[in-house]
mmCIF file of C-alpha atoms in Angstrom:
data_model
loop_
_atom_site.group_PDB
_atom_site.id
_atom_site.type_symbol
_atom_site.label_atom_id
_atom_site.label_comp_id
_atom_site.label_asym_id
_atom_site.label_seq_id
_atom_site.Cartn_x
_atom_site.Cartn_y
_atom_site.Cartn_z
ATOM 1 C CA MET Q 1 98.618 72.951 95.527
ATOM 2 C CA ALA Q 2 96.003 71.015 96.181
ATOM 3 C CA ASN Q 3 92.729 72.219 97.951
ATOM 4 C CA GLU Q 4 93.250 71.644 101.447
ATOM 5 C CA ASN Q 5 89.637 72.931 102.547
ATOM 6 C CA MET Q 6 87.775 70.154 104.493
ATOM 7 C CA GLU Q 7 84.178 70.515 105.518
ATOM 8 C CA LYS Q 8 84.221 71.993 109.127
ATOM 9 C CA LYS Q 9 81.782 71.969 111.780
ATOM 10 C CA SER Q 10 81.089 75.465 113.553
ATOM 11 C CA SER Q 11 79.649 75.682 116.755
ATOM 12 C CA GLY Q 12 77.781 79.002 115.518
ATOM 13 C CA LYS Q 13 79.623 81.039 118.437
ATOM 14 C CA VAL Q 14 81.272 84.035 117.200
ATOM 15 C CA MET Q 15 84.615 84.548 117.900
ATOM 16 C CA LEU Q 16 85.397 87.413 116.411
ATOM 17 C CA GLU Q 17 82.844 90.555 115.409
ATOM 18 C CA VAL Q 18 84.108 93.633 113.606
ATOM 19 C CA ARG Q 19 81.680 96.647 113.367
ATOM 20 C CA ASN Q 20 82.216 99.290 111.210
ATOM 21 C CA LEU Q 21 86.066 99.594 112.204
ATOM 22 C CA LYS Q 22 87.721 102.815 111.050
ATOM 23 C CA THR Q 23 91.183 103.395 111.489
ATOM 24 C CA LYS Q 24 93.544 105.954 110.463
ATOM 25 C CA TYR Q 25 97.272 107.035 110.188
ATOM 26 C CA VAL Q 26 98.108 110.897 110.792
ATOM 27 C CA THR Q 27 101.426 111.851 108.809
ATOM 28 C CA ARG Q 28 103.843 114.419 110.043
ATOM 29 C CA PHE Q 29 101.955 117.347 108.328
ATOM 30 C CA GLY Q 30 99.139 116.403 110.403
ATOM 31 C CA GLU Q 31 97.241 114.681 107.182
ATOM 32 C CA SER Q 32 95.150 111.702 107.689
ATOM 33 C CA VAL Q 33 95.012 108.604 105.436
ATOM 34 C CA TYR Q 34 91.818 106.540 106.293
ATOM 35 C CA ALA Q 35 93.244 103.285 105.467
ATOM 36 C CA VAL Q 36 90.140 101.054 106.756
ATOM 37 C CA ASP Q 37 86.933 102.863 106.375
ATOM 38 C CA GLY Q 38 83.938 100.972 107.634
ATOM 39 C CA VAL Q 39 84.863 97.349 108.097
ATOM 40 C CA SER Q 40 82.645 94.759 109.109
ATOM 41 C CA PHE Q 41 82.654 91.142 109.405
ATOM 42 C CA LYS Q 42 82.254 88.234 111.755
ATOM 43 C CA ILE Q 43 84.233 84.887 112.039
ATOM 44 C CA GLU Q 44 82.552 81.943 114.046
ATOM 45 C CA GLU Q 45 84.602 79.150 116.229
ATOM 46 C CA GLY Q 46 86.599 76.604 114.007
ATOM 47 C CA LYS Q 47 86.622 78.703 110.905
ATOM 48 C CA SER Q 48 88.751 80.904 108.874
ATOM 49 C CA LEU Q 49 88.373 84.065 107.051
ATOM 50 C CA GLY Q 50 91.005 85.267 104.133
ATOM 51 C CA ILE Q 51 91.629 88.804 103.463
ATOM 52 C CA ALA Q 52 92.417 89.532 99.691
ATOM 53 C CA GLY Q 53 93.558 92.477 97.552
ATOM 54 C CA GLU Q 54 96.549 94.523 96.292
ATOM 55 C CA SER Q 55 99.064 96.264 98.038
ATOM 56 C CA GLY Q 56 98.102 99.041 99.698
ATOM 57 C CA CYS Q 57 94.194 98.442 100.199
ATOM 58 C CA GLY Q 58 94.531 98.142 103.984
ATOM 59 C CA LYS Q 59 94.656 94.291 104.649
ATOM 60 C CA SER Q 60 98.026 94.926 106.628
ATOM 61 C CA THR Q 61 96.411 97.799 108.647
ATOM 62 C CA LEU Q 62 93.486 95.903 109.443
ATOM 63 C CA ALA Q 63 95.151 93.332 110.835
ATOM 64 C CA LEU Q 64 97.274 95.418 113.196
ATOM 65 C CA SER Q 65 93.874 97.599 113.821
ATOM 66 C CA LEU Q 66 92.174 93.760 115.159
ATOM 67 C CA MET Q 67 94.931 93.746 117.899
ATOM 68 C CA GLY Q 68 93.524 97.064 119.193
ATOM 69 C CA TYR Q 69 97.186 97.876 119.882
ATOM 70 C CA TYR Q 70 97.755 101.651 118.593
ATOM 71 C CA PHE Q 71 100.827 103.007 118.220
ATOM 72 C CA PRO Q 72 101.514 106.389 115.936
ATOM 73 C CA PRO Q 73 101.011 106.631 113.252
ATOM 74 C CA LEU Q 74 97.896 104.344 113.291
ATOM 75 C CA HIS Q 75 95.136 105.791 115.375
ATOM 76 C CA TYR Q 76 91.711 104.269 116.234
ATOM 77 C CA MET Q 77 89.141 106.369 115.347
ATOM 78 C CA SER Q 78 85.447 104.589 115.664
ATOM 79 C CA GLY Q 79 84.087 100.734 115.560
ATOM 80 C CA ASP Q 80 83.770 97.891 117.700
ATOM 81 C CA ILE Q 81 86.198 94.606 117.754
ATOM 82 C CA ILE Q 82 84.567 92.164 119.886
ATOM 83 C CA ILE Q 83 86.665 89.013 120.595
ATOM 84 C CA ASP Q 84 84.531 85.788 122.317
ATOM 85 C CA GLY Q 85 81.935 88.491 123.391
ATOM 86 C CA LYS Q 86 84.464 91.100 124.875
ATOM 87 C CA ASN Q 87 84.795 94.353 123.367
ATOM 88 C CA ILE Q 88 88.361 95.733 123.360
ATOM 89 C CA SER Q 89 87.634 98.530 121.242
ATOM 90 C CA GLY Q 90 89.308 101.854 123.388
ATOM 91 C CA MET Q 91 91.017 99.509 125.992
ATOM 92 C CA ASP Q 92 94.080 100.990 127.554
ATOM 93 C CA PRO Q 93 97.085 100.032 125.612
ATOM 94 C CA ASP Q 94 98.545 98.679 128.797
ATOM 95 C CA THR Q 95 95.467 96.919 129.392
ATOM 96 C CA VAL Q 96 95.312 95.408 125.907
ATOM 97 C CA ARG Q 97 98.890 94.160 126.215
ATOM 98 C CA LYS Q 98 98.424 92.453 129.542
ATOM 99 C CA THR Q 99 95.226 90.671 129.148
ATOM 100 C CA ILE Q 100 94.111 90.500 125.477
ATOM 101 C CA LEU Q 101 97.220 89.836 123.412
ATOM 102 C CA GLY Q 102 98.900 86.257 122.954
ATOM 103 C CA THR Q 103 95.592 85.228 124.825
ATOM 104 C CA GLU Q 104 92.397 86.682 123.162
ATOM 105 C CA ILE Q 105 94.152 87.308 119.809
ATOM 106 C CA ALA Q 106 97.875 87.004 118.308
ATOM 107 C CA TYR Q 107 99.019 88.414 115.285
ATOM 108 C CA ILE Q 108 102.140 86.855 113.132
ATOM 109 C CA PRO Q 109 103.541 89.880 111.028
ATOM 110 C CA GLN Q 110 104.501 90.335 107.677
ATOM 111 C CA ALA Q 111 108.282 89.233 107.152
ATOM 112 C CA ALA Q 112 107.876 87.126 110.393
ATOM 113 C CA MET Q 113 111.003 85.513 109.638
ATOM 114 C CA ASN Q 114 112.794 88.878 110.802
ATOM 115 C CA ALA Q 115 111.117 89.048 113.591
ATOM 116 C CA LEU Q 116 113.286 87.098 115.916
ATOM 117 C CA ASN Q 117 115.813 89.275 117.946
ATOM 118 C CA PRO Q 118 119.125 87.484 116.652
ATOM 119 C CA THR Q 119 120.813 87.687 119.968
ATOM 120 C CA GLN Q 120 118.391 85.987 121.451
ATOM 121 C CA LYS Q 121 117.997 82.097 122.045
ATOM 122 C CA ILE Q 122 114.168 81.213 121.116
ATOM 123 C CA ILE Q 123 113.530 79.808 124.687
ATOM 124 C CA ARG Q 124 113.635 83.672 125.795
ATOM 125 C CA PHE Q 125 110.892 84.994 123.504
ATOM 126 C CA ILE Q 126 108.585 82.180 124.625
ATOM 127 C CA GLU Q 127 109.523 83.156 128.318
ATOM 128 C CA ASP Q 128 108.936 86.604 127.817
ATOM 129 C CA VAL Q 129 105.463 86.309 125.987
ATOM 130 C CA VAL Q 130 104.553 83.680 129.051
ATOM 131 C CA HIS Q 131 105.672 86.254 131.616
ATOM 132 C CA ALA Q 132 103.768 89.182 130.315
ATOM 133 C CA HIS Q 133 100.670 87.044 131.476
ATOM 134 C CA ASP Q 134 101.941 85.414 134.448
ATOM 135 C CA PRO Q 135 105.024 87.191 136.034
ATOM 136 C CA LYS Q 136 105.395 84.310 138.230
ATOM 137 C CA ALA Q 137 105.261 81.242 135.638
ATOM 138 C CA ASP Q 138 107.613 78.108 136.141
ATOM 139 C CA LYS Q 139 111.093 78.171 134.007
ATOM 140 C CA LYS Q 140 110.756 74.746 133.872
ATOM 141 C CA ALA Q 141 107.020 74.776 132.931
ATOM 142 C CA ILE Q 142 107.033 76.827 130.428
ATOM 143 C CA ARG Q 143 110.040 75.228 128.736
ATOM 144 C CA GLU Q 144 107.735 71.783 128.937
ATOM 145 C CA MET Q 145 104.703 73.583 127.287
ATOM 146 C CA ALA Q 146 107.628 74.950 124.699
ATOM 147 C CA GLU Q 147 108.620 71.683 123.676
ATOM 148 C CA ALA Q 148 105.089 70.258 123.532
ATOM 149 C CA ARG Q 149 104.146 73.115 121.072
ATOM 150 C CA PHE Q 150 106.947 72.735 119.120
ATOM 151 C CA ALA Q 151 106.578 69.035 118.385
ATOM 152 C CA GLU Q 152 103.172 69.382 117.579
ATOM 153 C CA LEU Q 153 104.803 71.794 114.305
ATOM 154 C CA GLY Q 154 107.661 69.423 113.817
ATOM 155 C CA LEU Q 155 110.144 71.603 115.600
ATOM 156 C CA PRO Q 156 112.901 69.764 117.798
ATOM 157 C CA ALA Q 157 113.424 70.683 121.314
ATOM 158 C CA LYS Q 158 116.881 71.575 120.835
ATOM 159 C CA VAL Q 159 115.904 74.730 118.764
ATOM 160 C CA LEU Q 160 114.871 76.221 122.015
ATOM 161 C CA ASP Q 161 118.131 76.936 123.285
ATOM 162 C CA GLN Q 162 119.227 78.237 119.003
ATOM 163 C CA HIS Q 163 119.206 81.589 117.695
ATOM 164 C CA ALA Q 164 117.182 82.523 114.966
ATOM 165 C CA VAL Q 165 120.397 82.666 112.626
ATOM 166 C CA GLU Q 166 120.839 79.032 113.263
ATOM 167 C CA LEU Q 167 117.720 78.349 111.680
ATOM 168 C CA SER Q 168 116.511 77.635 107.987
ATOM 169 C CA GLY Q 169 113.718 80.268 106.773
ATOM 170 C CA GLY Q 170 110.904 77.621 107.052
ATOM 171 C CA MET Q 171 111.843 76.359 110.685
ATOM 172 C CA LYS Q 172 111.983 80.290 111.766
ATOM 173 C CA GLN Q 173 108.581 80.767 110.243
ATOM 174 C CA ARG Q 174 107.692 77.776 112.428
ATOM 175 C CA THR Q 175 109.298 79.319 115.327
ATOM 176 C CA VAL Q 176 107.484 82.453 115.226
ATOM 177 C CA ILE Q 177 103.920 80.498 114.716
ATOM 178 C CA ALA Q 178 104.965 78.195 118.000
ATOM 179 C CA VAL Q 179 106.198 81.743 119.865
ATOM 180 C CA SER Q 180 102.655 83.525 118.495
ATOM 181 C CA THR Q 181 100.344 80.484 119.569
ATOM 182 C CA ILE Q 182 102.287 79.496 122.795
ATOM 183 C CA LEU Q 183 99.340 80.732 125.016
ATOM 184 C CA ASN Q 184 96.379 78.935 122.596
ATOM 185 C CA PRO Q 185 94.414 82.206 121.646
ATOM 186 C CA LYS Q 186 91.589 82.192 120.430
ATOM 187 C CA VAL Q 187 91.862 84.599 117.168
ATOM 188 C CA LEU Q 188 94.766 84.168 115.339
ATOM 189 C CA ILE Q 189 95.666 86.896 112.687
ATOM 190 C CA ALA Q 190 98.015 85.732 109.927
ATOM 191 C CA ASP Q 191 99.888 88.141 107.935
ATOM 192 C CA GLU Q 192 101.262 87.000 104.512
ATOM 193 C CA PRO Q 193 102.497 84.066 106.281
ATOM 194 C CA SER Q 194 104.229 82.162 103.591
ATOM 195 C CA SER Q 195 104.899 84.577 101.014
ATOM 196 C CA ALA Q 196 108.425 84.497 101.458
ATOM 197 C CA LEU Q 197 108.436 80.622 101.326
ATOM 198 C CA ASP Q 198 109.194 77.933 99.087
ATOM 199 C CA VAL Q 199 106.056 75.964 97.983
ATOM 200 C CA THR Q 200 106.928 73.119 100.124
ATOM 201 C CA SER Q 201 107.599 75.513 103.108
ATOM 202 C CA GLN Q 202 103.974 77.366 102.379
ATOM 203 C CA LYS Q 203 102.192 73.781 102.481
ATOM 204 C CA MET Q 204 103.868 72.674 106.024
ATOM 205 C CA VAL Q 205 103.229 75.894 107.201
ATOM 206 C CA ILE Q 206 99.649 75.906 106.343
ATOM 207 C CA ARG Q 207 99.198 72.322 107.628
ATOM 208 C CA MET Q 208 100.444 73.466 110.873
ATOM 209 C CA MET Q 209 98.092 76.339 111.057
ATOM 210 C CA ARG Q 210 95.144 74.199 110.312
ATOM 211 C CA GLU Q 211 96.502 71.659 112.898
ATOM 212 C CA LEU Q 212 96.026 74.064 115.503
ATOM 213 C CA MET Q 213 92.571 75.113 114.595
ATOM 214 C CA GLU Q 214 91.603 71.437 114.662
ATOM 215 C CA LYS Q 215 93.397 70.746 118.173
ATOM 216 C CA GLY Q 216 91.316 73.943 119.722
ATOM 217 C CA HIS Q 217 94.769 75.499 120.198
ATOM 218 C CA ILE Q 218 93.133 78.335 118.421
ATOM 219 C CA LYS Q 219 89.565 79.266 117.733
ATOM 220 C CA ALA Q 220 89.142 80.976 114.508
ATOM 221 C CA MET Q 221 91.714 82.275 112.345
ATOM 222 C CA VAL Q 222 92.252 85.192 109.571
ATOM 223 C CA PHE Q 223 94.421 84.807 107.012
ATOM 224 C CA ILE Q 224 95.798 87.561 104.729
ATOM 225 C CA THR Q 225 97.433 87.771 101.403
ATOM 226 C CA HIS Q 226 97.441 88.506 97.996
ATOM 227 C CA GLU Q 227 97.291 85.438 96.215
ATOM 228 C CA LEU Q 228 93.724 84.519 95.977
ATOM 229 C CA PRO Q 229 94.194 81.031 94.837
ATOM 230 C CA LEU Q 230 96.184 80.363 98.176
ATOM 231 C CA LEU Q 231 93.524 81.570 99.937
ATOM 232 C CA TYR Q 232 91.085 79.066 98.370
ATOM 233 C CA ASN Q 233 93.323 76.458 99.403
ATOM 234 C CA VAL Q 234 93.752 77.894 103.379
ATOM 235 C CA THR Q 235 89.889 79.538 104.271
ATOM 236 C CA ASP Q 236 86.410 79.063 104.578
ATOM 237 C CA ASP Q 237 85.878 82.420 103.491
ATOM 238 C CA ILE Q 238 87.454 85.352 101.555
ATOM 239 C CA MET Q 239 86.471 88.962 101.835
ATOM 240 C CA VAL Q 240 88.282 91.449 99.047
ATOM 241 C CA MET Q 241 89.534 94.633 100.521
ATOM 242 C CA TYR Q 242 89.977 97.580 97.846
ATOM 243 C CA ALA Q 243 90.866 101.394 99.586
ATOM 244 C CA GLY Q 244 90.307 100.227 102.844
ATOM 245 C CA GLN Q 245 86.723 98.805 102.294
ATOM 246 C CA ILE Q 246 85.355 95.498 101.681
ATOM 247 C CA VAL Q 247 84.114 95.233 98.666
ATOM 248 C CA GLU Q 248 82.754 91.490 98.332
ATOM 249 C CA ARG Q 249 82.661 88.693 100.792
ATOM 250 C CA GLY Q 250 81.835 84.639 100.250
ATOM 251 C CA THR Q 251 82.717 81.594 100.365
ATOM 252 C CA ALA Q 252 86.183 80.631 98.926
ATOM 253 C CA LYS Q 253 84.686 78.758 96.171
ATOM 254 C CA GLU Q 254 82.647 81.419 95.384
ATOM 255 C CA MET Q 255 85.227 84.198 95.822
ATOM 256 C CA VAL Q 256 87.763 82.457 93.232
ATOM 257 C CA PHE Q 257 85.021 80.832 90.413
ATOM 258 C CA ASP Q 258 82.271 83.046 90.807
ATOM 259 C CA PRO Q 259 83.852 86.628 91.780
ATOM 260 C CA THR Q 260 80.571 89.148 91.448
ATOM 261 C CA HIS Q 261 82.233 93.055 92.017
ATOM 262 C CA PRO Q 262 84.135 94.430 89.362
ATOM 263 C CA TYR Q 263 87.211 94.769 91.381
ATOM 264 C CA SER Q 264 86.983 90.574 92.584
ATOM 265 C CA HIS Q 265 86.481 90.239 88.884
ATOM 266 C CA GLY Q 266 89.139 92.274 87.807
ATOM 267 C CA LEU Q 267 91.741 90.458 90.313
ATOM 268 C CA MET Q 268 90.604 87.050 89.199
ATOM 269 C CA GLY Q 269 91.284 87.527 85.736
ATOM 270 C CA SER Q 270 95.077 89.071 86.675
ATOM 271 C CA ILE Q 271 95.964 85.608 87.873
ATOM 272 C CA LEU Q 272 96.110 81.976 87.380
ATOM 273 C CA VAL Q 273 94.057 79.315 89.107
ATOM 274 C CA PRO Q 274 95.998 75.807 89.046
ATOM 275 C CA GLU Q 275 92.300 74.388 89.525
ATOM 276 C CA GLU Q 276 90.968 75.999 86.269
ATOM 277 C CA GLY Q 277 93.818 75.279 83.936
ATOM 278 C CA THR Q 278 95.597 77.728 81.770
ATOM 279 C CA ARG Q 279 93.871 76.594 78.263
ATOM 280 C CA GLY Q 280 92.367 79.551 77.081
ATOM 281 C CA HIS Q 281 92.740 82.101 80.390
ATOM 282 C CA LYS Q 282 93.271 85.222 78.784
ATOM 283 C CA LEU Q 283 95.250 87.059 82.066
ATOM 284 C CA THR Q 284 94.103 90.488 82.024
ATOM 285 C CA ALA Q 285 95.413 93.473 83.826
ATOM 286 C CA ILE Q 286 93.252 96.264 86.038
ATOM 287 C CA PRO Q 287 94.046 99.714 84.696
ATOM 288 C CA GLY Q 288 95.358 102.836 86.744
ATOM 289 C CA THR Q 289 95.740 102.806 90.558
ATOM 290 C CA PRO Q 290 93.828 102.868 93.401
ATOM 291 C CA PRO Q 291 92.586 106.456 94.877
ATOM 292 C CA ASN Q 292 94.465 108.500 97.538
ATOM 293 C CA LEU Q 293 93.100 108.026 100.728
ATOM 294 C CA LYS Q 294 94.229 111.031 102.115
ATOM 295 C CA HIS Q 295 91.149 112.176 100.363
ATOM 296 C CA PRO Q 296 88.569 109.101 99.514
ATOM 297 C CA PRO Q 297 86.120 110.088 96.905
ATOM 298 C CA ASN Q 298 82.395 110.436 97.649
ATOM 299 C CA GLY Q 299 81.299 107.834 95.312
ATOM 300 C CA CYS Q 300 82.423 103.959 94.559
ATOM 301 C CA ARG Q 301 86.171 104.146 95.333
ATOM 302 C CA PHE Q 302 86.642 101.443 92.551
ATOM 303 C CA ALA Q 303 84.775 104.136 89.940
ATOM 304 C CA GLU Q 304 88.015 105.181 88.024
ATOM 305 C CA ARG Q 305 89.306 102.180 87.205
ATOM 306 C CA CYS Q 306 86.099 100.224 86.350
ATOM 307 C CA LYS Q 307 85.462 99.771 82.826
ATOM 308 C CA TYR Q 308 81.635 98.890 83.779
ATOM 309 C CA ALA Q 309 81.078 102.217 85.911
ATOM 310 C CA LYS Q 310 77.987 104.635 85.013
ATOM 311 C CA PRO Q 311 78.390 108.540 85.661
ATOM 312 C CA GLU Q 312 76.760 108.248 89.021
ATOM 313 C CA CYS Q 313 78.686 105.512 90.212
ATOM 314 C CA LYS Q 314 81.608 108.492 90.769
ATOM 315 C CA PHE Q 315 78.851 110.139 93.313
ATOM 316 C CA TYR Q 316 76.586 108.194 94.883
ATOM 317 C CA THR Q 317 77.424 106.676 97.917
ATOM 318 C CA VAL Q 318 77.737 102.955 97.336
ATOM 319 C CA PRO Q 319 75.849 100.465 100.248
ATOM 320 C CA GLU Q 320 76.514 96.874 100.473
ATOM 321 C CA LYS Q 321 74.208 94.431 99.110
ATOM 322 C CA ALA Q 322 73.600 91.099 100.605
ATOM 323 C CA PHE Q 323 72.534 88.103 98.223
ATOM 324 C CA GLY Q 324 72.655 84.502 98.356
ATOM 325 C CA GLU Q 325 73.830 82.682 101.831
ATOM 326 C CA ASP Q 326 76.116 85.060 103.352
ATOM 327 C CA ARG Q 327 77.586 86.653 100.442
ATOM 328 C CA MET Q 328 77.630 90.745 99.877
ATOM 329 C CA TYR Q 329 78.975 93.039 97.601
ATOM 330 C CA ARG Q 330 79.482 96.737 97.583
ATOM 331 C CA CYS Q 331 78.469 97.843 93.811
ATOM 332 C CA LEU Q 332 75.743 100.443 92.224
ATOM 333 C CA LEU Q 333 75.306 97.694 89.605
ATOM 334 C CA SER Q 334 72.970 95.039 89.912
ATOM 335 C CA LEU Q 335 73.445 91.199 89.868
ATOM 336 C CA ASP Q 336 71.695 91.340 86.569
ATOM 337 C CA GLU Q 337 73.293 93.855 85.855
ATOM 338 C CA LEU Q 338 77.349 92.442 86.459
ATOM 339 C CA LYS Q 339 76.317 88.955 84.828
ATOM 340 C CA GLU Q 340 75.311 90.832 81.692
ATOM 341 C CA VAL Q 341 78.263 92.524 81.110
ATOM 342 C CA TYR Q 342 80.692 89.641 82.324
ATOM 343 C CA SER Q 343 78.888 87.330 79.794
ATOM 344 C CA HIS Q 344 80.217 89.769 76.962
ATOM 345 C CA GLU Q 345 83.611 89.050 77.676
#
């Protein structure tokens, strides 16, 4: 897949700011699972951010948490979620549903193709979304708005009067994107939106989401996937999550071709990047499994799996370290120490 990243101008206006966000799951036995633990980041208008990591690292939980709309077993603990200057943390769920979801922030869930009720026509989904914010909205005006958005996404108007079972996988995915963005949300959260699609459909979906940003229908985007090379082709910046925390952040190019944190380094070593080619590239696996987030370790959460870990890594709190331009990593080892160990591989 060719790199579709283009140099984009940012107004410098922060569209989404997350400050020390902590959320957890509570099991039926009353146990807490600390799935998002102290996450902070910003996204400026016109920019897209990718979030990568293994299954279970907290990516999808973070996506749900950003909506500010919590249902058990997911619970808000602390921190701030600020969308275009508006702090939605701790808001009443009904207020969030009526005034935030769909207009300030929207969500494309995992397995989005299965999110459509097979017994309803597509136009009914759109009417429901619009009427949730404007009960008096005219159905004719809603249809006209829907037809215009569908045309932008390469979908014929007749799809509005069809059921989900009549659509192909790629058309279902585009339909979900159309429904999710019909009210032009400022921030779009896309959770693995292309994982079940073939390469051609993936490229189409990615191109459409970028066009929605370029046309100003959405102001900023968070794109979540376990496929780091895909993020290189889609996003401006990438964050890597591990065991509920952000362990590294940088530009897409930096994160794919020059990762710093041992986990990011291992993650990139376990996959092929088409742009690198395969000659001389030896795939490696990260040993072990992530820690149990019911009882997170006191020190570095990656220490038990890290071949570069020192004894103190398992006991001391690991702070975020800033370096370069808008880069950070969470590791007790210095940049020089990490470069040294990587150079001997």
